[in-house]
mmCIF file of N, CA and C in Angstrom:
data_model
loop_
_atom_site.group_PDB
_atom_site.id
_atom_site.type_symbol
_atom_site.label_atom_id
_atom_site.label_comp_id
_atom_site.label_asym_id
_atom_site.label_seq_id
_atom_site.Cartn_x
_atom_site.Cartn_y
_atom_site.Cartn_z
ATOM 1 N N MET A 1 0.966 -1.303 0.116
ATOM 2 C CA MET A 1 0.094 0.170 -0.216
ATOM 3 C C MET A 1 1.073 1.613 -0.179
ATOM 4 N N TYR A 2 0.915 2.177 -1.200
ATOM 5 C CA TYR A 2 0.785 3.464 -1.149
ATOM 6 C C TYR A 2 0.667 5.260 -0.736
ATOM 7 N N TRP A 3 1.528 6.059 -0.202
ATOM 8 C CA TRP A 3 0.542 6.899 0.055
ATOM 9 C C TRP A 3 0.795 7.900 -1.196
ATOM 10 N N LEU A 4 -0.487 9.070 -1.562
ATOM 11 C CA LEU A 4 -0.203 9.521 -2.640
ATOM 12 C C LEU A 4 -0.212 11.279 -1.341
ATOM 13 N N LEU A 5 0.736 12.240 -1.464
ATOM 14 C CA LEU A 5 0.578 13.144 -0.404
ATOM 15 C C LEU A 5 0.558 14.616 -1.348
ATOM 16 N N PHE A 6 0.159 15.450 -2.066
ATOM 17 C CA PHE A 6 0.164 16.875 -2.585
ATOM 18 C C PHE A 6 -0.166 17.682 -1.896
ATOM 19 N N ALA A 7 0.319 18.835 -1.972
ATOM 20 C CA ALA A 7 -0.519 20.380 -1.232
ATOM 21 C C ALA A 7 0.051 21.094 -2.467
ATOM 22 N N THR A 8 -1.774 21.634 -2.473
ATOM 23 C CA THR A 8 -1.316 23.313 -3.859
ATOM 24 C C THR A 8 -1.564 24.217 -3.421
ATOM 25 N N PHE A 9 -1.186 25.227 -4.250
ATOM 26 C CA PHE A 9 -0.314 26.498 -3.826
ATOM 27 C C PHE A 9 0.341 27.268 -2.867
ATOM 28 N N ALA A 10 0.827 26.213 -1.473
ATOM 29 C CA ALA A 10 1.296 26.444 0.070
ATOM 30 C C ALA A 10 1.809 24.917 -0.007
ATOM 31 N N GLN A 11 3.238 25.433 0.482
ATOM 32 C CA GLN A 11 3.511 23.978 1.819
ATOM 33 C C GLN A 11 2.439 23.445 2.523
ATOM 34 N N ALA A 12 1.965 22.554 2.848
ATOM 35 C CA ALA A 12 1.727 21.556 3.376
ATOM 36 C C ALA A 12 2.831 21.956 4.626
ATOM 37 N N THR A 13 2.263 23.111 5.905
ATOM 38 C CA THR A 13 2.506 22.951 7.272
ATOM 39 C C THR A 13 1.351 22.673 7.958
ATOM 40 N N GLU A 14 1.744 22.457 9.324
ATOM 41 C CA GLU A 14 0.401 22.363 10.068
ATOM 42 C C GLU A 14 0.487 23.986 10.968
ATOM 43 N N PRO A 15 -0.705 24.048 10.540
ATOM 44 C CA PRO A 15 -1.409 23.120 12.098
ATOM 45 C C PRO A 15 -2.830 23.277 11.420
ATOM 46 N N THR A 16 -2.826 24.087 10.830
ATOM 47 C CA THR A 16 -4.682 24.390 10.943
ATOM 48 C C THR A 16 -5.813 23.988 9.530
ATOM 49 N N TYR A 17 -5.750 23.484 8.682
ATOM 50 C CA TYR A 17 -6.308 22.632 8.182
ATOM 51 C C TYR A 17 -7.447 22.093 8.667
ATOM 52 N N GLN A 18 -8.302 22.229 8.031
ATOM 53 C CA GLN A 18 -9.371 21.771 8.081
ATOM 54 C C GLN A 18 -10.284 20.170 6.485
ATOM 55 N N HIS A 19 -11.215 19.657 7.939
ATOM 56 C CA HIS A 19 -11.661 18.208 6.698
ATOM 57 C C HIS A 19 -12.684 19.026 5.406
ATOM 58 N N VAL A 20 -12.248 19.030 4.356
ATOM 59 C CA VAL A 20 -13.215 19.161 3.080
ATOM 60 C C VAL A 20 -13.906 18.223 3.431
ATOM 61 N N ARG A 21 -13.538 16.954 2.220
ATOM 62 C CA ARG A 21 -13.869 16.124 2.179
ATOM 63 C C ARG A 21 -13.444 14.662 1.613
ATOM 64 N N THR A 22 -13.899 13.790 1.635
ATOM 65 C CA THR A 22 -13.632 12.675 1.275
ATOM 66 C C THR A 22 -14.302 11.868 0.066
ATOM 67 N N ALA A 23 -13.087 10.901 -1.045
ATOM 68 C CA ALA A 23 -13.765 10.745 -2.071
ATOM 69 C C ALA A 23 -12.706 10.297 -2.924
ATOM 70 N N ALA A 24 -12.538 9.429 -3.236
ATOM 71 C CA ALA A 24 -11.963 8.170 -4.051
ATOM 72 C C ALA A 24 -10.236 8.133 -3.124
ATOM 73 N N ASP A 25 -10.650 7.616 -2.027
ATOM 74 C CA ASP A 25 -9.465 6.471 -1.156
ATOM 75 C C ASP A 25 -8.466 8.461 -0.323
ATOM 76 N N CYS A 26 -9.456 9.829 -1.188
ATOM 77 C CA CYS A 26 -8.673 10.765 -1.082
ATOM 78 C C CYS A 26 -9.232 11.067 0.534
ATOM 79 N N VAL A 27 -8.211 12.021 1.303
ATOM 80 C CA VAL A 27 -9.119 13.276 2.025
ATOM 81 C C VAL A 27 -8.764 14.094 1.955
ATOM 82 N N LEU A 28 -9.204 15.042 1.413
ATOM 83 C CA LEU A 28 -9.294 16.710 1.290
ATOM 84 C C LEU A 28 -9.148 17.727 1.885
ATOM 85 N N GLU A 29 -8.179 18.540 2.415
ATOM 86 C CA GLU A 29 -8.549 19.520 3.667
ATOM 87 C C GLU A 29 -8.221 20.311 2.926
ATOM 88 N N ALA A 30 -7.800 21.580 3.524
ATOM 89 C CA ALA A 30 -8.032 22.839 3.629
ATOM 90 C C ALA A 30 -7.634 24.044 4.717
ATOM 91 N N ARG A 31 -6.734 25.628 4.385
ATOM 92 C CA ARG A 31 -6.755 25.669 5.300
ATOM 93 C C ARG A 31 -7.253 27.208 4.403
ATOM 94 N N GLN A 32 -7.745 27.630 4.992
ATOM 95 C CA GLN A 32 -8.134 29.747 5.269
ATOM 96 C C GLN A 32 -6.913 30.622 5.010
ATOM 97 N N LYS A 33 -7.245 31.373 3.613
ATOM 98 C CA LYS A 33 -6.459 32.606 3.079
ATOM 99 C C LYS A 33 -5.288 33.114 4.273
ATOM 100 N N ASP A 34 -7.268 33.097 5.530
ATOM 101 C CA ASP A 34 -6.201 34.464 6.846
ATOM 102 C C ASP A 34 -5.099 33.274 7.534
ATOM 103 N N SER A 35 -5.185 32.330 7.181
ATOM 104 C CA SER A 35 -3.800 31.292 8.337
ATOM 105 C C SER A 35 -2.587 32.417 8.057
ATOM 106 N N ASP A 36 -1.582 31.268 9.193
ATOM 107 C CA ASP A 36 -0.917 32.505 9.460
ATOM 108 C C ASP A 36 0.683 32.633 7.906
ATOM 109 N N THR A 37 0.318 31.423 7.150
ATOM 110 C CA THR A 37 0.666 31.270 5.463
ATOM 111 C C THR A 37 -0.332 31.218 4.529
ATOM 112 N N GLY A 38 -1.383 31.699 4.818
ATOM 113 C CA GLY A 38 -2.097 31.182 3.394
ATOM 114 C C GLY A 38 -2.843 29.655 3.538
ATOM 115 N N ALA A 39 -3.509 30.477 2.568
ATOM 116 C CA ALA A 39 -4.247 29.163 1.981
ATOM 117 C C ALA A 39 -3.778 27.827 1.559
ATOM 118 N N ALA A 40 -3.973 26.794 0.966
ATOM 119 C CA ALA A 40 -3.646 25.487 0.741
ATOM 120 C C ALA A 40 -4.538 24.576 0.629
ATOM 121 N N LEU A 41 -4.339 23.712 -0.586
ATOM 122 C CA LEU A 41 -4.931 22.662 0.054
ATOM 123 C C LEU A 41 -3.990 21.161 0.308
ATOM 124 N N ARG A 42 -4.782 20.678 0.765
ATOM 125 C CA ARG A 42 -3.689 19.178 0.733
ATOM 126 C C ARG A 42 -5.005 17.861 0.758
ATOM 127 N N ALA A 43 -5.083 16.790 -0.761
ATOM 128 C CA ALA A 43 -5.095 15.431 -0.131
ATOM 129 C C ALA A 43 -4.077 14.301 0.725
ATOM 130 N N THR A 44 -4.588 13.362 1.021
ATOM 131 C CA THR A 44 -3.702 12.330 1.127
ATOM 132 C C THR A 44 -4.244 11.103 0.508
ATOM 133 N N CYS A 45 -4.308 10.278 -0.288
ATOM 134 C CA CYS A 45 -4.648 9.404 -0.433
ATOM 135 C C CYS A 45 -3.934 7.796 -0.671
ATOM 136 N N THR A 46 -4.265 6.839 0.058
ATOM 137 C CA THR A 46 -4.336 5.638 0.425
ATOM 138 C C THR A 46 -4.707 4.478 -0.926
ATOM 139 N N TRP A 47 -3.728 4.172 -1.725
ATOM 140 C CA TRP A 47 -4.779 3.066 -3.246
ATOM 141 C C TRP A 47 -3.784 2.465 -2.509
ATOM 142 N N ALA A 48 -4.480 1.317 -2.757
ATOM 143 C CA ALA A 48 -3.422 0.015 -1.916
ATOM 144 C C ALA A 48 -3.454 -0.909 -3.495
ATOM 145 N N ASP A 49 -4.072 -0.295 -4.388
ATOM 146 C CA ASP A 49 -2.952 -1.296 -5.499
ATOM 147 C C ASP A 49 -2.530 -0.462 -6.703
ATOM 148 N N VAL A 50 -1.530 0.336 -6.224
ATOM 149 C CA VAL A 50 -0.711 1.273 -6.855
ATOM 150 C C VAL A 50 0.658 1.329 -6.997
ATOM 151 N N ASP A 51 1.022 0.875 -8.594
ATOM 152 C CA ASP A 51 2.861 0.712 -8.090
ATOM 153 C C ASP A 51 3.311 1.767 -8.285
ATOM 154 N N PRO A 52 3.768 1.553 -7.356
ATOM 155 C CA PRO A 52 4.557 3.318 -6.745
ATOM 156 C C PRO A 52 5.581 4.062 -7.870
ATOM 157 N N HIS A 53 6.427 2.794 -8.522
ATOM 158 C CA HIS A 53 7.419 3.027 -9.656
ATOM 159 C C HIS A 53 6.364 3.986 -10.673
ATOM 160 N N THR A 54 5.497 3.250 -11.234
ATOM 161 C CA THR A 54 4.295 4.171 -12.313
ATOM 162 C C THR A 54 4.044 5.118 -11.600
ATOM 163 N N LEU A 55 3.462 5.720 -10.627
ATOM 164 C CA LEU A 55 3.001 6.731 -9.568
ATOM 165 C C LEU A 55 3.542 8.010 -9.549
ATOM 166 N N GLY A 56 5.182 7.379 -9.131
ATOM 167 C CA GLY A 56 6.033 7.704 -9.560
ATOM 168 C C GLY A 56 6.497 8.634 -11.215
ATOM 169 N N GLU A 57 7.182 8.226 -11.529
ATOM 170 C CA GLU A 57 6.752 7.938 -12.862
ATOM 171 C C GLU A 57 6.494 9.049 -13.219
ATOM 172 N N MET A 58 4.392 9.201 -13.752
ATOM 173 C CA MET A 58 3.522 10.639 -13.359
ATOM 174 C C MET A 58 4.567 11.858 -12.898
ATOM 175 N N VAL A 59 4.027 12.009 -12.095
ATOM 176 C CA VAL A 59 4.942 12.841 -10.857
ATOM 177 C C VAL A 59 6.174 13.620 -11.675
ATOM 178 N N ARG A 60 6.882 13.564 -12.223
ATOM 179 C CA ARG A 60 7.944 13.277 -12.628
ATOM 180 C C ARG A 60 8.036 13.519 -13.478
ATOM 181 N N THR A 61 6.998 13.526 -14.748
ATOM 182 C CA THR A 61 6.870 13.664 -16.507
ATOM 183 C C THR A 61 6.062 14.635 -16.373
ATOM 184 N N TYR A 62 6.487 16.213 -16.190
ATOM 185 C CA TYR A 62 5.841 17.063 -15.712
ATOM 186 C C TYR A 62 5.092 17.816 -16.780
ATOM 187 N N ASP A 63 5.030 17.589 -18.146
ATOM 188 C CA ASP A 63 4.828 17.829 -19.380
ATOM 189 C C ASP A 63 3.473 16.739 -19.680
ATOM 190 N N GLU A 64 3.774 15.649 -19.166
ATOM 191 C CA GLU A 64 2.206 14.843 -19.363
ATOM 192 C C GLU A 64 1.139 15.490 -18.102
ATOM 193 N N TYR A 65 1.596 16.783 -17.269
ATOM 194 C CA TYR A 65 0.251 16.660 -16.420
ATOM 195 C C TYR A 65 -1.304 16.823 -16.967
ATOM 196 N N THR A 66 -0.926 17.208 -17.904
ATOM 197 C CA THR A 66 -2.424 17.989 -18.604
ATOM 198 C C THR A 66 -2.928 16.501 -18.282
ATOM 199 N N GLU A 67 -2.861 15.560 -19.148
ATOM 200 C CA GLU A 67 -2.979 13.766 -18.794
ATOM 201 C C GLU A 67 -3.806 14.742 -17.630
ATOM 202 N N TRP A 68 -3.226 14.316 -16.393
ATOM 203 C CA TRP A 68 -4.605 14.233 -15.503
ATOM 204 C C TRP A 68 -4.334 14.886 -14.126
ATOM 205 N N LEU A 69 -3.819 15.648 -14.292
ATOM 206 C CA LEU A 69 -4.161 17.172 -13.673
ATOM 207 C C LEU A 69 -5.618 18.016 -14.259
ATOM 208 N N TRP A 70 -7.124 17.942 -13.842
ATOM 209 C CA TRP A 70 -7.990 18.539 -14.365
ATOM 210 C C TRP A 70 -7.974 20.326 -14.464
ATOM 211 N N PRO A 71 -7.205 20.955 -14.101
ATOM 212 C CA PRO A 71 -7.364 22.266 -14.117
ATOM 213 C C PRO A 71 -6.225 22.861 -14.853
ATOM 214 N N LEU A 72 -4.983 22.341 -15.622
ATOM 215 C CA LEU A 72 -4.413 22.888 -16.427
ATOM 216 C C LEU A 72 -4.715 22.313 -17.628
ATOM 217 N N LYS A 73 -4.631 23.193 -18.143
ATOM 218 C CA LYS A 73 -4.633 23.427 -20.337
ATOM 219 C C LYS A 73 -3.064 22.754 -20.653
ATOM 220 N N ALA A 74 -2.510 23.990 -20.421
ATOM 221 C CA ALA A 74 -1.169 23.806 -21.205
ATOM 222 C C ALA A 74 0.313 23.314 -20.001
ATOM 223 N N CYS A 75 0.834 22.392 -20.075
ATOM 224 C CA CYS A 75 2.488 22.557 -19.455
ATOM 225 C C CYS A 75 3.709 21.724 -20.396
ATOM 226 N N ARG A 76 4.500 22.868 -19.874
ATOM 227 C CA ARG A 76 5.158 22.359 -20.836
ATOM 228 C C ARG A 76 7.075 22.134 -19.503
ATOM 229 N N VAL A 77 8.156 21.936 -20.573
ATOM 230 C CA VAL A 77 9.334 21.622 -19.763
ATOM 231 C C VAL A 77 9.862 22.928 -21.187
ATOM 232 N N VAL A 78 9.978 24.039 -19.655
ATOM 233 C CA VAL A 78 10.848 25.303 -20.485
ATOM 234 C C VAL A 78 12.520 25.221 -20.354
ATOM 235 N N ARG A 79 13.159 24.738 -19.771
ATOM 236 C CA ARG A 79 14.514 24.317 -19.259
ATOM 237 C C ARG A 79 14.740 24.028 -18.449
ATOM 238 N N GLU A 80 16.351 23.074 -18.554
ATOM 239 C CA GLU A 80 16.154 21.823 -17.379
ATOM 240 C C GLU A 80 17.670 22.336 -17.121
ATOM 241 N N GLU A 81 17.847 22.617 -15.824
ATOM 242 C CA GLU A 81 19.104 22.525 -15.199
ATOM 243 C C GLU A 81 19.473 21.581 -14.228
ATOM 244 N N GLU A 82 20.768 21.529 -13.393
ATOM 245 C CA GLU A 82 21.061 20.909 -12.955
ATOM 246 C C GLU A 82 19.823 19.995 -11.200
ATOM 247 N N SER A 83 19.636 20.780 -11.126
ATOM 248 C CA SER A 83 19.306 20.029 -10.291
ATOM 249 C C SER A 83 17.853 20.905 -9.912
ATOM 250 N N ARG A 84 16.828 21.224 -11.087
ATOM 251 C CA ARG A 84 15.756 21.736 -10.806
ATOM 252 C C ARG A 84 15.506 22.099 -12.550
ATOM 253 N N THR A 85 13.910 22.032 -12.565
ATOM 254 C CA THR A 85 13.556 22.763 -14.021
ATOM 255 C C THR A 85 12.473 23.096 -14.214
ATOM 256 N N LEU A 86 12.398 23.944 -14.977
ATOM 257 C CA LEU A 86 11.401 25.349 -15.034
ATOM 258 C C LEU A 86 10.356 24.514 -15.951
ATOM 259 N N VAL A 87 9.569 24.704 -15.627
ATOM 260 C CA VAL A 87 7.996 24.517 -16.141
ATOM 261 C C VAL A 87 6.897 25.320 -16.218
ATOM 262 N N TYR A 88 6.132 25.862 -17.143
ATOM 263 C CA TYR A 88 5.039 26.712 -17.278
ATOM 264 C C TYR A 88 4.311 25.622 -17.971
ATOM 265 N N GLN A 89 2.707 26.156 -16.744
ATOM 266 C CA GLN A 89 1.847 25.519 -17.423
ATOM 267 C C GLN A 89 0.567 27.208 -17.294
ATOM 268 N N LEU A 90 -0.640 26.707 -17.582
ATOM 269 C CA LEU A 90 -2.126 27.738 -18.278
ATOM 270 C C LEU A 90 -3.117 26.815 -17.441
ATOM 271 N N GLN A 91 -3.658 26.989 -16.737
ATOM 272 C CA GLN A 91 -4.438 26.597 -15.164
ATOM 273 C C GLN A 91 -6.141 27.673 -15.697
ATOM 274 N N LYS A 92 -6.514 26.429 -16.267
ATOM 275 C CA LYS A 92 -8.017 26.717 -16.117
ATOM 276 C C LYS A 92 -8.956 26.206 -15.547
ATOM 277 N N ILE A 93 -10.117 27.614 -14.715
ATOM 278 C CA ILE A 93 -10.819 27.050 -13.506
ATOM 279 C C ILE A 93 -12.156 27.715 -14.084
ATOM 280 N N ALA A 94 -13.285 27.727 -14.213
ATOM 281 C CA ALA A 94 -14.247 28.127 -14.792
ATOM 282 C C ALA A 94 -14.965 28.977 -13.679
ATOM 283 N N PRO A 95 -15.566 29.809 -13.206
ATOM 284 C CA PRO A 95 -15.901 31.297 -14.354
ATOM 285 C C PRO A 95 -14.607 32.233 -14.013
ATOM 286 N N LEU A 96 -13.264 31.574 -13.523
ATOM 287 C CA LEU A 96 -12.298 32.578 -13.130
ATOM 288 C C LEU A 96 -11.159 32.767 -14.785
ATOM 289 N N ALA A 97 -10.207 34.066 -14.443
ATOM 290 C CA ALA A 97 -9.795 34.158 -15.874
ATOM 291 C C ALA A 97 -8.294 32.924 -16.354
ATOM 292 N N GLU A 98 -8.173 32.823 -16.824
ATOM 293 C CA GLU A 98 -6.954 31.471 -17.230
ATOM 294 C C GLU A 98 -5.273 32.177 -16.330
ATOM 295 N N ARG A 99 -4.595 31.285 -15.793
ATOM 296 C CA ARG A 99 -3.793 31.753 -15.040
ATOM 297 C C ARG A 99 -2.520 31.006 -15.102
ATOM 298 N N GLU A 100 -1.680 31.766 -15.207
ATOM 299 C CA GLU A 100 -0.456 30.692 -16.310
ATOM 300 C C GLU A 100 0.176 30.879 -14.521
ATOM 301 N N VAL A 101 1.517 30.163 -14.989
ATOM 302 C CA VAL A 101 3.316 30.142 -14.112
ATOM 303 C C VAL A 101 3.990 30.014 -14.257
ATOM 304 N N LEU A 102 5.066 30.144 -13.623
ATOM 305 C CA LEU A 102 6.613 29.115 -13.783
ATOM 306 C C LEU A 102 6.789 28.835 -12.981
ATOM 307 N N LEU A 103 6.974 27.322 -13.435
ATOM 308 C CA LEU A 103 7.228 27.053 -11.234
ATOM 309 C C LEU A 103 8.410 26.133 -11.762
ATOM 310 N N TRP A 104 9.362 26.751 -10.617
ATOM 311 C CA TRP A 104 10.733 25.160 -9.646
ATOM 312 C C TRP A 104 10.250 24.534 -10.035
ATOM 313 N N MET A 105 10.310 22.477 -10.388
ATOM 314 C CA MET A 105 10.351 21.662 -10.231
ATOM 315 C C MET A 105 11.432 20.669 -10.015
ATOM 316 N N THR A 106 11.694 20.441 -9.043
ATOM 317 C CA THR A 106 12.636 19.729 -7.580
ATOM 318 C C THR A 106 12.092 17.735 -7.602
ATOM 319 N N GLN A 107 13.471 17.621 -7.768
ATOM 320 C CA GLN A 107 12.774 16.080 -7.617
ATOM 321 C C GLN A 107 13.671 15.182 -6.460
ATOM 322 N N THR A 108 13.038 14.524 -4.721
ATOM 323 C CA THR A 108 14.395 14.141 -4.718
ATOM 324 C C THR A 108 13.585 12.384 -4.180
ATOM 325 N N HIS A 109 15.071 10.993 -4.586
ATOM 326 C CA HIS A 109 14.529 9.601 -4.408
ATOM 327 C C HIS A 109 15.198 8.844 -3.066
ATOM 328 N N ASP A 110 14.084 8.195 -2.590
ATOM 329 C CA ASP A 110 14.488 7.605 -1.134
ATOM 330 C C ASP A 110 14.596 6.380 -1.298
ATOM 331 N N GLY A 111 14.748 5.372 -1.618
ATOM 332 C CA GLY A 111 14.157 4.040 -1.847
ATOM 333 C C GLY A 111 12.993 3.997 -3.084
ATOM 334 N N PRO A 112 11.633 3.052 -1.887
ATOM 335 C CA PRO A 112 10.208 3.659 -3.112
ATOM 336 C C PRO A 112 10.346 4.681 -3.035
ATOM 337 N N SER A 113 10.291 5.804 -2.098
ATOM 338 C CA SER A 113 10.146 7.124 -1.994
ATOM 339 C C SER A 113 10.308 8.122 -3.110
ATOM 340 N N THR A 114 9.436 9.250 -3.439
ATOM 341 C CA THR A 114 9.604 9.966 -4.403
ATOM 342 C C THR A 114 9.106 10.961 -4.452
ATOM 343 N N HIS A 115 9.813 11.965 -3.858
ATOM 344 C CA HIS A 115 9.375 13.374 -3.434
ATOM 345 C C HIS A 115 9.759 14.630 -4.431
ATOM 346 N N VAL A 116 8.213 15.327 -5.036
ATOM 347 C CA VAL A 116 8.736 16.768 -6.615
ATOM 348 C C VAL A 116 7.742 17.850 -5.909
ATOM 349 N N ALA A 117 8.778 18.918 -5.204
ATOM 350 C CA ALA A 117 8.151 19.786 -5.250
ATOM 351 C C ALA A 117 8.278 21.227 -5.721
ATOM 352 N N TRP A 118 7.211 22.230 -6.418
ATOM 353 C CA TRP A 118 7.589 23.092 -6.656
ATOM 354 C C TRP A 118 6.851 24.801 -6.211
ATOM 355 N N SER A 119 7.571 25.512 -7.097
ATOM 356 C CA SER A 119 7.702 27.147 -5.674
ATOM 357 C C SER A 119 7.567 28.048 -7.893
ATOM 358 N N ALA A 120 6.888 28.933 -7.555
ATOM 359 C CA ALA A 120 6.522 29.791 -8.716
ATOM 360 C C ALA A 120 7.949 30.641 -8.286
ATOM 361 N N ALA A 121 8.629 30.843 -9.968
ATOM 362 C CA ALA A 121 10.176 30.986 -10.390
ATOM 363 C C ALA A 121 9.204 32.651 -10.946
ATOM 364 N N ASN A 122 8.521 33.422 -10.019
ATOM 365 C CA ASN A 122 8.602 34.881 -10.284
ATOM 366 C C ASN A 122 9.978 35.735 -10.758
ATOM 367 N N GLU A 123 11.284 35.509 -10.799
ATOM 368 C CA GLU A 123 12.179 35.673 -10.999
ATOM 369 C C GLU A 123 12.322 35.533 -12.639
ATOM 370 N N GLU A 124 11.774 34.493 -13.135
ATOM 371 C CA GLU A 124 11.878 34.859 -14.650
ATOM 372 C C GLU A 124 10.472 35.493 -15.760
ATOM 373 N N PRO A 125 11.662 35.495 -16.882
ATOM 374 C CA PRO A 125 10.227 36.903 -17.131
ATOM 375 C C PRO A 125 9.057 35.313 -18.262
ATOM 376 N N LEU A 126 7.843 36.585 -18.057
ATOM 377 C CA LEU A 126 6.768 35.864 -18.539
ATOM 378 C C LEU A 126 6.143 36.273 -18.994
ATOM 379 N N VAL A 127 5.975 36.661 -20.520
ATOM 380 C CA VAL A 127 4.993 36.969 -21.804
ATOM 381 C C VAL A 127 3.992 36.705 -21.386
ATOM 382 N N SER A 128 3.016 37.234 -20.589
ATOM 383 C CA SER A 128 0.951 36.531 -20.285
ATOM 384 C C SER A 128 0.602 36.666 -22.021
ATOM 385 N N ARG A 129 -0.499 35.161 -21.861
ATOM 386 C CA ARG A 129 -1.222 35.571 -22.592
ATOM 387 C C ARG A 129 -2.637 36.666 -22.491
ATOM 388 N N SER A 130 -3.829 36.831 -23.541
ATOM 389 C CA SER A 130 -4.074 38.037 -23.970
ATOM 390 C C SER A 130 -5.451 37.813 -22.531
ATOM 391 N N GLY A 131 -5.283 38.234 -21.640
ATOM 392 C CA GLY A 131 -6.807 37.895 -20.701
ATOM 393 C C GLY A 131 -6.099 37.037 -19.170
ATOM 394 N N ALA A 132 -5.070 36.532 -19.402
ATOM 395 C CA ALA A 132 -4.383 35.972 -18.477
ATOM 396 C C ALA A 132 -3.994 36.323 -17.386
ATOM 397 N N VAL A 133 -3.584 35.869 -16.012
ATOM 398 C CA VAL A 133 -2.716 36.593 -15.093
ATOM 399 C C VAL A 133 -1.650 35.706 -14.623
ATOM 400 N N ARG A 134 -0.728 36.465 -14.538
ATOM 401 C CA ARG A 134 -0.368 35.697 -13.664
ATOM 402 C C ARG A 134 -0.025 35.119 -12.239
ATOM 403 N N THR A 135 0.412 33.819 -11.735
ATOM 404 C CA THR A 135 -0.154 33.831 -10.393
ATOM 405 C C THR A 135 1.521 33.967 -10.002
ATOM 406 N N PRO A 136 1.513 34.338 -8.423
ATOM 407 C CA PRO A 136 2.693 35.376 -8.055
ATOM 408 C C PRO A 136 3.202 33.925 -7.295
ATOM 409 N N ILE A 137 1.549 33.236 -6.760
ATOM 410 C CA ILE A 137 2.660 31.977 -5.336
ATOM 411 C C ILE A 137 1.707 30.861 -5.514
ATOM 412 N N ASN A 138 2.579 29.944 -5.809
ATOM 413 C CA ASN A 138 1.862 28.565 -6.037
ATOM 414 C C ASN A 138 3.822 27.633 -5.669
ATOM 415 N N SER A 139 3.627 26.921 -4.243
ATOM 416 C CA SER A 139 4.066 25.803 -4.559
ATOM 417 C C SER A 139 3.670 24.504 -3.369
ATOM 418 N N GLY A 140 3.807 24.229 -3.496
ATOM 419 C CA GLY A 140 3.772 22.257 -3.068
ATOM 420 C C GLY A 140 4.367 21.816 -2.791
ATOM 421 N N SER A 141 3.994 20.094 -2.864
ATOM 422 C CA SER A 141 4.654 19.669 -3.794
ATOM 423 C C SER A 141 3.706 17.844 -3.679
ATOM 424 N N TRP A 142 4.288 17.152 -4.046
ATOM 425 C CA TRP A 142 3.476 15.968 -4.215
ATOM 426 C C TRP A 142 5.024 14.808 -3.963
ATOM 427 N N SER A 143 4.833 13.766 -2.481
ATOM 428 C CA SER A 143 5.232 12.340 -1.944
ATOM 429 C C SER A 143 4.637 11.261 -2.237
ATOM 430 N N ILE A 144 5.365 9.954 -2.458
ATOM 431 C CA ILE A 144 5.037 9.448 -2.912
ATOM 432 C C ILE A 144 5.986 8.488 -1.671
ATOM 433 N N GLN A 145 5.272 7.858 -1.143
ATOM 434 C CA GLN A 145 6.006 6.271 0.097
ATOM 435 C C GLN A 145 5.448 5.545 0.728
ATOM 436 N N PRO A 146 5.822 4.553 1.335
ATOM 437 C CA PRO A 146 5.108 3.538 1.752
ATOM 438 C C PRO A 146 4.433 3.957 2.738
ATOM 439 N N ASP A 147 3.117 2.993 2.893
ATOM 440 C CA ASP A 147 2.345 3.244 3.963
ATOM 441 C C ASP A 147 3.349 2.945 5.135
ATOM 442 N N PRO A 148 3.217 3.431 6.704
ATOM 443 C CA PRO A 148 3.718 2.766 7.102
ATOM 444 C C PRO A 148 3.627 1.966 8.190
#
């Protein structure tokens, strides 16, 4: 059995997460924007029949995120460096304006565990699409680890 843990739009730091719902073997929790560290979402999923290697490959293949991460209309690798990768994402959640972001993605592996973290690359230039908004804050991580 393996866990997939992820947080979007902010690092998953304790203590103010509240249960939102449970679905598809995942518990979704949210932290409100008036929290000391800002708004965030966190899901903890426990899937007994998931191959951890395959799931790890999915979270490490950034340009295929649009195939399984529903708010993304576009995702592509812009540049690879020795310890990080710059990734462009275009997010669409109706009725909001499209959101564009450049992210620095990093990977670590520890045996069967995989960790992919991201943070907004605000220092990188981005010419926004007409009507789109550049997202200034977007950080989080995917962690895949054996069930303790």
